[in-house]
């Protein structure tokens, strides 16, 4: 399985964990809710769904809405197929959520993982955030070293492009620092007792507390190529 298809399967399982959907609904959610999939090919979605069905992680059902029930007799079209997560699919998705290996820190995979942080335990969120920050700090160090070596040979526009890339990475590191501080504060509140405990969610039992967004420091787009 390619890394890209693995991310798509992860996102599909995560969306279907929230509720069953038609393929068209999935396409819309992937495109509008998960920015990392803005440019993905819709032709890759249905093979992905078929693979997940074959693995026993999804089942296909006929649509139950009134419009779907009337679709076939009135128009000759088949009722829409609804995809539903199986118990095995839920277990597999939760296993994927618990993984904190290097792939979780990469640009596209991190964006997909972050989109489902509400379903992820706090300890795993912390490991993923800290791993992402470490990866970006390494990238930033290499970018600065490269710029120092080549500065004199670059024209103004190329130099400005490299500076822009560095600023994008620096901005994301600041954003990650805020998130990590908020996660730590939420963990401390949770441990302090009922008065300071964080509100529990249905999956992890530990909800996060996102930092209040500063107007001068908007969250970076994790899929932005300038941060690669």
mmCIF file of N, CA, C and O in Angstrom, residues 73-128:
data_model
loop_
_atom_site.group_PDB
_atom_site.id
_atom_site.type_symbol
_atom_site.label_atom_id
_atom_site.label_comp_id
_atom_site.label_asym_id
_atom_site.label_seq_id
_atom_site.Cartn_x
_atom_site.Cartn_y
_atom_site.Cartn_z
ATOM 1 N N UNK A 73 -37.605 2.984 -8.865
ATOM 2 C CA UNK A 73 -38.830 2.908 -9.648
ATOM 3 C C UNK A 73 -39.116 4.152 -10.457
ATOM 4 O O UNK A 73 -39.733 4.073 -11.522
ATOM 5 N N UNK A 74 -38.692 5.320 -9.991
ATOM 6 C CA UNK A 74 -39.032 6.551 -10.690
ATOM 7 C C UNK A 74 -38.054 6.897 -11.797
ATOM 8 O O UNK A 74 -38.429 7.504 -12.793
ATOM 9 N N UNK A 75 -36.803 6.558 -11.619
ATOM 10 C CA UNK A 75 -35.799 6.980 -12.591
ATOM 11 C C UNK A 75 -35.043 5.833 -13.230
ATOM 12 O O UNK A 75 -34.258 6.049 -14.144
ATOM 13 N N UNK A 76 -35.236 4.636 -12.748
ATOM 14 C CA UNK A 76 -34.487 3.515 -13.291
ATOM 15 C C UNK A 76 -33.085 3.415 -12.734
ATOM 16 O O UNK A 76 -32.340 2.525 -13.114
ATOM 17 N N UNK A 77 -32.733 4.317 -11.827
ATOM 18 C CA UNK A 77 -31.399 4.278 -11.231
ATOM 19 C C UNK A 77 -31.396 3.417 -9.978
ATOM 20 O O UNK A 77 -32.401 3.295 -9.301
ATOM 21 N N UNK A 78 -30.230 2.853 -9.692
ATOM 22 C CA UNK A 78 -30.099 2.079 -8.463
ATOM 23 C C UNK A 78 -30.105 3.009 -7.254
ATOM 24 O O UNK A 78 -29.666 4.153 -7.345
ATOM 25 N N UNK A 79 -30.628 2.511 -6.131
ATOM 26 C CA UNK A 79 -30.538 3.282 -4.890
ATOM 27 C C UNK A 79 -29.075 3.468 -4.529
ATOM 28 O O UNK A 79 -28.230 2.627 -4.826
ATOM 29 N N UNK A 80 -28.774 4.584 -3.875
ATOM 30 C CA UNK A 80 -27.398 4.867 -3.483
ATOM 31 C C UNK A 80 -26.904 3.836 -2.473
ATOM 32 O O UNK A 80 -27.663 3.344 -1.647
ATOM 33 N N UNK A 81 -25.612 3.566 -2.557
ATOM 34 C CA UNK A 81 -24.977 2.650 -1.609
ATOM 35 C C UNK A 81 -24.479 3.459 -0.415
ATOM 36 O O UNK A 81 -23.814 4.484 -0.565
ATOM 37 N N UNK A 82 -24.819 2.985 0.763
ATOM 38 C CA UNK A 82 -24.336 3.591 1.998
ATOM 39 C C UNK A 82 -23.226 2.709 2.553
ATOM 40 O O UNK A 82 -23.360 1.483 2.598
ATOM 41 N N UNK A 83 -22.133 3.349 2.958
ATOM 42 C CA UNK A 83 -21.002 2.616 3.536
ATOM 43 C C UNK A 83 -21.042 2.774 5.048
ATOM 44 O O UNK A 83 -21.143 3.879 5.570
ATOM 45 N N UNK A 84 -20.948 1.648 5.735
ATOM 46 C CA UNK A 84 -21.038 1.632 7.190
ATOM 47 C C UNK A 84 -19.817 0.903 7.769
ATOM 48 O O UNK A 84 -19.394 -0.125 7.247
ATOM 49 N N UNK A 85 -19.270 1.461 8.841
ATOM 50 C CA UNK A 85 -18.115 0.853 9.508
ATOM 51 C C UNK A 85 -18.557 -0.392 10.276
ATOM 52 O O UNK A 85 -19.568 -0.376 10.975
ATOM 53 N N UNK A 86 -17.801 -1.474 10.131
ATOM 54 C CA UNK A 86 -18.073 -2.691 10.894
ATOM 55 C C UNK A 86 -17.350 -2.623 12.237
ATOM 56 O O UNK A 86 -16.519 -1.734 12.477
ATOM 57 N N UNK A 87 -17.645 -3.584 13.105
ATOM 58 C CA UNK A 87 -16.938 -3.643 14.384
ATOM 59 C C UNK A 87 -15.442 -3.840 14.160
ATOM 60 O O UNK A 87 -14.608 -3.243 14.852
ATOM 61 N N UNK A 88 -15.106 -4.683 13.159
ATOM 62 C CA UNK A 88 -13.685 -4.891 12.832
ATOM 63 C C UNK A 88 -13.062 -3.605 12.288
ATOM 64 O O UNK A 88 -11.899 -3.295 12.568
ATOM 65 N N UNK A 89 -13.851 -2.851 11.513
ATOM 66 C CA UNK A 89 -13.346 -1.586 10.980
ATOM 67 C C UNK A 89 -13.100 -0.568 12.070
ATOM 68 O O UNK A 89 -12.100 0.160 12.045
ATOM 69 N N UNK A 90 -13.994 -0.512 13.045
ATOM 70 C CA UNK A 90 -13.805 0.398 14.173
ATOM 71 C C UNK A 90 -12.555 0.028 14.956
ATOM 72 O O UNK A 90 -11.760 0.896 15.328
ATOM 73 N N UNK A 91 -12.380 -1.276 15.195
ATOM 74 C CA UNK A 91 -11.194 -1.735 15.927
ATOM 75 C C UNK A 91 -9.916 -1.400 15.161
ATOM 76 O O UNK A 91 -8.920 -0.966 15.753
ATOM 77 N N UNK A 92 -9.958 -1.583 13.828
ATOM 78 C CA UNK A 92 -8.783 -1.277 13.009
ATOM 79 C C UNK A 92 -8.476 0.222 13.039
ATOM 80 O O UNK A 92 -7.309 0.625 13.154
ATOM 81 N N UNK A 93 -9.517 1.056 12.944
ATOM 82 C CA UNK A 93 -9.303 2.501 12.979
ATOM 83 C C UNK A 93 -8.714 2.933 14.313
ATOM 84 O O UNK A 93 -7.796 3.768 14.364
ATOM 85 N N UNK A 94 -9.213 2.379 15.408
ATOM 86 C CA UNK A 94 -8.685 2.741 16.719
ATOM 87 C C UNK A 94 -7.227 2.306 16.867
ATOM 88 O O UNK A 94 -6.429 2.978 17.522
ATOM 89 N N UNK A 95 -6.888 1.183 16.215
ATOM 90 C CA UNK A 95 -5.484 0.760 16.213
ATOM 91 C C UNK A 95 -4.625 1.764 15.452
ATOM 92 O O UNK A 95 -3.520 2.112 15.892
ATOM 93 N N UNK A 96 -5.135 2.238 14.315
ATOM 94 C CA UNK A 96 -4.406 3.247 13.539
ATOM 95 C C UNK A 96 -4.254 4.540 14.339
ATOM 96 O O UNK A 96 -3.207 5.195 14.288
ATOM 97 N N UNK A 97 -5.307 4.924 15.065
ATOM 98 C CA UNK A 97 -5.249 6.136 15.874
ATOM 99 C C UNK A 97 -4.165 6.068 16.937
ATOM 100 O O UNK A 97 -3.604 7.094 17.326
ATOM 101 N N UNK A 98 -3.877 4.882 17.416
ATOM 102 C CA UNK A 98 -2.910 4.728 18.507
ATOM 103 C C UNK A 98 -1.463 4.752 18.019
ATOM 104 O O UNK A 98 -0.538 4.833 18.832
ATOM 105 N N UNK A 99 -1.252 4.694 16.703
ATOM 106 C CA UNK A 99 0.110 4.633 16.166
ATOM 107 C C UNK A 99 0.764 6.010 16.196
ATOM 108 O O UNK A 99 0.145 7.009 15.838
ATOM 109 N N UNK A 100 2.021 6.039 16.606
ATOM 110 C CA UNK A 100 2.734 7.319 16.718
ATOM 111 C C UNK A 100 4.106 7.244 16.048
ATOM 112 O O UNK A 100 5.027 7.945 16.452
ATOM 113 N N UNK A 101 4.229 6.393 15.038
ATOM 114 C CA UNK A 101 5.503 6.249 14.344
ATOM 115 C C UNK A 101 5.825 7.436 13.464
ATOM 116 O O UNK A 101 5.035 8.386 13.350
ATOM 117 N N UNK A 102 6.988 7.410 12.806
ATOM 118 C CA UNK A 102 7.446 8.544 11.996
ATOM 119 C C UNK A 102 6.459 9.002 10.923
ATOM 120 O O UNK A 102 6.394 10.192 10.618
ATOM 121 N N UNK A 103 5.681 8.076 10.346
ATOM 122 C CA UNK A 103 4.728 8.489 9.316
ATOM 123 C C UNK A 103 3.726 9.504 9.846
ATOM 124 O O UNK A 103 3.228 10.344 9.088
ATOM 125 N N UNK A 104 3.407 9.433 11.124
ATOM 126 C CA UNK A 104 2.422 10.346 11.708
ATOM 127 C C UNK A 104 2.914 11.783 11.720
ATOM 128 O O UNK A 104 2.116 12.710 11.906
ATOM 129 N N UNK A 105 4.216 11.998 11.537
ATOM 130 C CA UNK A 105 4.774 13.346 11.603
ATOM 131 C C UNK A 105 4.899 13.994 10.219
ATOM 132 O O UNK A 105 5.201 15.184 10.123
ATOM 133 N N UNK A 106 4.726 13.199 9.152
ATOM 134 C CA UNK A 106 4.892 13.737 7.805
ATOM 135 C C UNK A 106 3.734 14.659 7.446
ATOM 136 O O UNK A 106 2.645 14.567 8.016
ATOM 137 N N UNK A 107 3.964 15.530 6.464
ATOM 138 C CA UNK A 107 3.024 16.607 6.166
ATOM 139 C C UNK A 107 1.589 16.120 5.972
ATOM 140 O O UNK A 107 0.674 16.537 6.680
ATOM 141 N N UNK A 108 1.359 15.240 4.984
ATOM 142 C CA UNK A 108 0.000 14.837 4.663
ATOM 143 C C UNK A 108 -0.594 13.961 5.759
ATOM 144 O O UNK A 108 -1.765 14.111 6.121
ATOM 145 N N UNK A 109 0.185 13.033 6.279
ATOM 146 C CA UNK A 109 -0.343 12.134 7.302
ATOM 147 C C UNK A 109 -0.657 12.905 8.577
ATOM 148 O O UNK A 109 -1.666 12.633 9.241
ATOM 149 N N UNK A 110 0.182 13.867 8.922
ATOM 150 C CA UNK A 110 -0.080 14.658 10.127
ATOM 151 C C UNK A 110 -1.388 15.427 9.998
ATOM 152 O O UNK A 110 -2.170 15.503 10.960
ATOM 153 N N UNK A 111 -1.653 15.996 8.834
ATOM 154 C CA UNK A 111 -2.894 16.748 8.640
ATOM 155 C C UNK A 111 -4.106 15.854 8.832
ATOM 156 O O UNK A 111 -5.093 16.243 9.471
ATOM 157 N N UNK A 112 -4.053 14.623 8.299
ATOM 158 C CA UNK A 112 -5.164 13.693 8.467
ATOM 159 C C UNK A 112 -5.283 13.270 9.926
ATOM 160 O O UNK A 112 -6.391 13.176 10.470
ATOM 161 N N UNK A 113 -4.155 12.995 10.578
ATOM 162 C CA UNK A 113 -4.195 12.598 11.987
ATOM 163 C C UNK A 113 -4.787 13.713 12.847
ATOM 164 O O UNK A 113 -5.603 13.477 13.736
ATOM 165 N N UNK A 114 -4.383 14.943 12.566
ATOM 166 C CA UNK A 114 -4.851 16.069 13.360
ATOM 167 C C UNK A 114 -6.362 16.249 13.221
ATOM 168 O O UNK A 114 -7.048 16.629 14.173
ATOM 169 N N UNK A 115 -6.891 15.973 12.025
ATOM 170 C CA UNK A 115 -8.328 16.120 11.791
ATOM 171 C C UNK A 115 -9.149 15.203 12.695
ATOM 172 O O UNK A 115 -10.318 15.489 12.956
ATOM 173 N N UNK A 116 -8.529 14.116 13.195
ATOM 174 C CA UNK A 116 -9.244 13.174 14.043
ATOM 175 C C UNK A 116 -8.702 13.171 15.478
ATOM 176 O O UNK A 116 -8.870 12.201 16.209
ATOM 177 N N UNK A 117 -8.077 14.267 15.873
ATOM 178 C CA UNK A 117 -7.561 14.361 17.236
ATOM 179 C C UNK A 117 -8.683 14.290 18.270
ATOM 180 O O UNK A 117 -8.461 13.895 19.409
ATOM 181 N N UNK A 118 -9.896 14.695 17.890
ATOM 182 C CA UNK A 118 -11.007 14.615 18.822
ATOM 183 C C UNK A 118 -11.347 13.191 19.207
ATOM 184 O O UNK A 118 -12.010 12.953 20.215
ATOM 185 N N UNK A 119 -10.913 12.220 18.394
ATOM 186 C CA UNK A 119 -11.156 10.811 18.680
ATOM 187 C C UNK A 119 -9.899 10.104 19.203
ATOM 188 O O UNK A 119 -9.874 8.879 19.321
ATOM 189 N N UNK A 120 -8.849 10.889 19.481
ATOM 190 C CA UNK A 120 -7.547 10.336 19.847
ATOM 191 C C UNK A 120 -7.252 10.619 21.309
ATOM 192 O O UNK A 120 -7.571 11.701 21.815
ATOM 193 N N UNK A 121 -6.641 9.680 22.001
ATOM 194 C CA UNK A 121 -6.309 9.887 23.413
ATOM 195 C C UNK A 121 -5.255 10.987 23.558
ATOM 196 O O UNK A 121 -4.451 11.232 22.654
ATOM 197 N N UNK A 122 -5.260 11.615 24.721
ATOM 198 C CA UNK A 122 -4.344 12.737 24.950
ATOM 199 C C UNK A 122 -2.880 12.318 24.841
ATOM 200 O O UNK A 122 -2.058 13.041 24.271
ATOM 201 N N UNK A 123 -2.521 11.180 25.385
ATOM 202 C CA UNK A 123 -1.121 10.740 25.337
ATOM 203 C C UNK A 123 -0.655 10.571 23.890
ATOM 204 O O UNK A 123 0.479 10.937 23.553
ATOM 205 N N UNK A 124 -1.515 10.019 23.058
ATOM 206 C CA UNK A 124 -1.154 9.844 21.650
ATOM 207 C C UNK A 124 -1.065 11.201 20.963
ATOM 208 O O UNK A 124 -0.141 11.460 20.181
ATOM 209 N N UNK A 125 -2.014 12.087 21.250
ATOM 210 C CA UNK A 125 -1.947 13.438 20.669
ATOM 211 C C UNK A 125 -0.621 14.102 21.009
ATOM 212 O O UNK A 125 0.021 14.721 20.155
ATOM 213 N N UNK A 126 -0.207 13.986 22.266
ATOM 214 C CA UNK A 126 1.040 14.608 22.685
ATOM 215 C C UNK A 126 2.229 14.037 21.928
ATOM 216 O O UNK A 126 3.109 14.788 21.478
ATOM 217 N N UNK A 127 2.280 12.717 21.771
ATOM 218 C CA UNK A 127 3.412 12.107 21.070
ATOM 219 C C UNK A 127 3.451 12.535 19.610
ATOM 220 O O UNK A 127 4.533 12.791 19.064
ATOM 221 N N UNK A 128 2.280 12.616 18.984
ATOM 222 C CA UNK A 128 2.239 13.027 17.581
ATOM 223 C C UNK A 128 2.657 14.495 17.442
ATOM 224 O O UNK A 128 3.447 14.852 16.564
#
